[in-house]
Amino acid sequence: EIISNDEAVTGTRKGELIVWNLLTAQPSRQISINATLEGDASMTTFPPHDGMIHSVCLSEDHRFLVTGSQDRRVRVWTMPDERLLHTLEGHADDVLSVVVSSDSEMVVS
């Protein structure tokens, strides 16, 4: 299970999402985008965002992680498998804050 009581997620200036072990104060893993590019059967890994991550929010039921970034995108990740579910585009500027409703039905940025 991601984000147990012993874990936290932070976003970096490089657009990375890092999961920290709070007991050891050490990073335990990174969340990334895994994709197969056209014409290439091997898996390629991309950072979650193309710029500084300003906001990270975990839904109350721990099913979704939502991130907002300098790249003007909001990304919704499914938990606990840490997979990208949606990329929401259309902001005119950096996404400075994201929040998930208590019923996990709405994201506000």
Short mmCIF file of C-alpha atoms in Angstrom, two decimals:
data_model
loop_
_atom_site.label_atom_id
_atom_site.label_comp_id
_atom_site.label_asym_id
_atom_site.label_seq_id
_atom_site.Cartn_x
_atom_site.Cartn_y
_atom_site.Cartn_z
CA GLU A 1 0.00 0.00 0.00
CA ILE A 2 1.38 3.38 -0.91
CA ILE A 3 1.30 6.15 1.59
CA SER A 4 1.02 4.17 4.75
CA ASN A 5 1.30 6.06 8.01
CA ASP A 6 5.06 5.69 7.62
CA GLU A 7 5.27 7.33 4.18
CA ALA A 8 5.00 10.75 2.57
CA VAL A 9 5.17 12.00 -1.03
CA THR A 10 6.97 15.14 -2.14
CA GLY A 11 7.38 16.82 -5.51
CA THR A 12 10.69 18.22 -6.71
CA ARG A 13 11.83 21.14 -8.82
CA LYS A 14 12.71 18.63 -11.55
CA GLY A 15 9.14 17.30 -11.73
CA GLU A 16 9.84 14.11 -9.78
CA LEU A 17 7.57 12.49 -7.19
CA ILE A 18 9.49 10.91 -4.33
CA VAL A 19 8.01 8.58 -1.72
CA TRP A 20 9.79 8.92 1.64
CA ASN A 21 10.01 6.47 4.50
CA LEU A 22 9.29 8.61 7.57
CA LEU A 23 10.91 6.13 9.95
CA THR A 24 14.28 6.25 8.20
CA ALA A 25 13.96 9.76 6.67
CA GLN A 26 15.16 8.22 3.38
CA PRO A 27 13.53 8.09 -0.05
CA SER A 28 12.08 4.65 -0.71
CA ARG A 29 11.04 5.00 -4.37
CA GLN A 30 9.95 7.38 -7.12
CA ILE A 31 6.63 7.52 -8.93
CA SER A 32 7.08 7.85 -12.70
CA ILE A 33 5.28 7.47 -16.01
CA ASN A 34 6.05 4.18 -17.76
CA ALA A 35 5.22 4.02 -21.45
CA THR A 36 6.02 2.08 -24.59
CA LEU A 37 6.97 4.39 -27.43
CA GLU A 38 5.77 3.73 -30.98
CA GLY A 39 8.16 1.41 -32.79
CA ASP A 40 9.95 0.40 -29.58
CA ALA A 41 8.86 -2.57 -27.49
CA SER A 42 10.91 -1.58 -24.44
CA MET A 43 9.44 0.38 -21.54
CA THR A 44 10.50 4.02 -21.22
CA THR A 45 10.27 5.98 -17.96
CA PHE A 46 9.36 9.67 -17.82
CA PRO A 47 9.20 12.06 -14.86
CA PRO A 48 5.67 12.85 -13.65
CA HIS A 49 5.88 16.50 -14.75
CA ASP A 50 7.94 18.78 -17.01
CA GLY A 51 8.68 21.34 -14.34
CA MET A 52 8.49 22.03 -10.64
CA ILE A 53 5.71 20.23 -8.77
CA HIS A 54 3.89 22.81 -6.66
CA SER A 55 1.19 20.66 -5.06
CA VAL A 56 0.60 17.03 -4.05
CA CYS A 57 -2.68 15.77 -2.55
CA LEU A 58 -3.71 12.26 -1.51
CA SER A 59 -7.43 11.50 -1.46
CA GLU A 60 -8.93 10.66 1.93
CA ASP A 61 -9.59 7.06 0.85
CA HIS A 62 -5.97 6.73 -0.42
CA ARG A 63 -7.22 5.72 -3.89
CA PHE A 64 -5.85 8.74 -5.77
CA LEU A 65 -2.82 11.01 -5.68
CA VAL A 66 -3.20 14.35 -7.48
CA THR A 67 -0.31 16.60 -8.51
CA GLY A 68 -0.11 20.14 -9.91
CA SER A 69 2.92 21.60 -11.63
CA GLN A 70 4.73 24.41 -13.35
CA ASP A 71 3.98 22.60 -16.64
CA ARG A 72 0.33 23.78 -16.22
CA ARG A 73 -0.93 20.20 -15.83
CA VAL A 74 -2.87 18.37 -13.15
CA ARG A 75 -2.17 14.66 -13.03
CA VAL A 76 -4.29 12.03 -11.27
CA TRP A 77 -2.58 8.81 -10.20
CA THR A 78 -4.27 5.60 -9.05
CA MET A 79 -3.12 4.08 -5.81
CA PRO A 80 -1.73 1.73 -4.69
CA ASP A 81 -0.40 0.81 -8.17
CA GLU A 82 1.05 4.33 -8.73
CA ARG A 83 -0.21 4.54 -12.32
CA LEU A 84 -1.10 7.69 -14.23
CA LEU A 85 -4.89 7.77 -14.69
CA HIS A 86 -5.57 11.25 -16.14
CA THR A 87 -3.66 14.30 -17.33
CA LEU A 88 -5.77 17.46 -17.09
CA GLU A 89 -4.61 20.35 -19.28
CA GLY A 90 -5.91 23.84 -19.87
CA HIS A 91 -4.45 26.04 -17.16
CA ALA A 92 -2.99 29.32 -18.43
CA ASP A 93 -0.24 29.29 -15.81
CA ASP A 94 1.40 27.11 -13.15
CA VAL A 95 -0.93 24.89 -11.12
CA LEU A 96 -0.15 26.06 -7.59
CA SER A 97 -2.63 24.00 -5.59
CA VAL A 98 -4.71 20.83 -5.97
CA VAL A 99 -7.25 19.22 -3.66
CA VAL A 100 -9.49 16.15 -3.85
CA SER A 101 -13.05 16.22 -2.51
CA SER A 102 -13.80 14.03 0.52
CA ASP A 103 -15.74 11.54 -1.65
CA SER A 104 -12.86 11.42 -4.24
CA GLU A 105 -15.29 12.45 -7.00
CA MET A 106 -13.85 15.92 -7.73
CA VAL A 107 -10.45 17.54 -8.14
CA VAL A 108 -10.08 21.29 -7.71
CA SER A 109 -7.02 23.21 -8.87
#
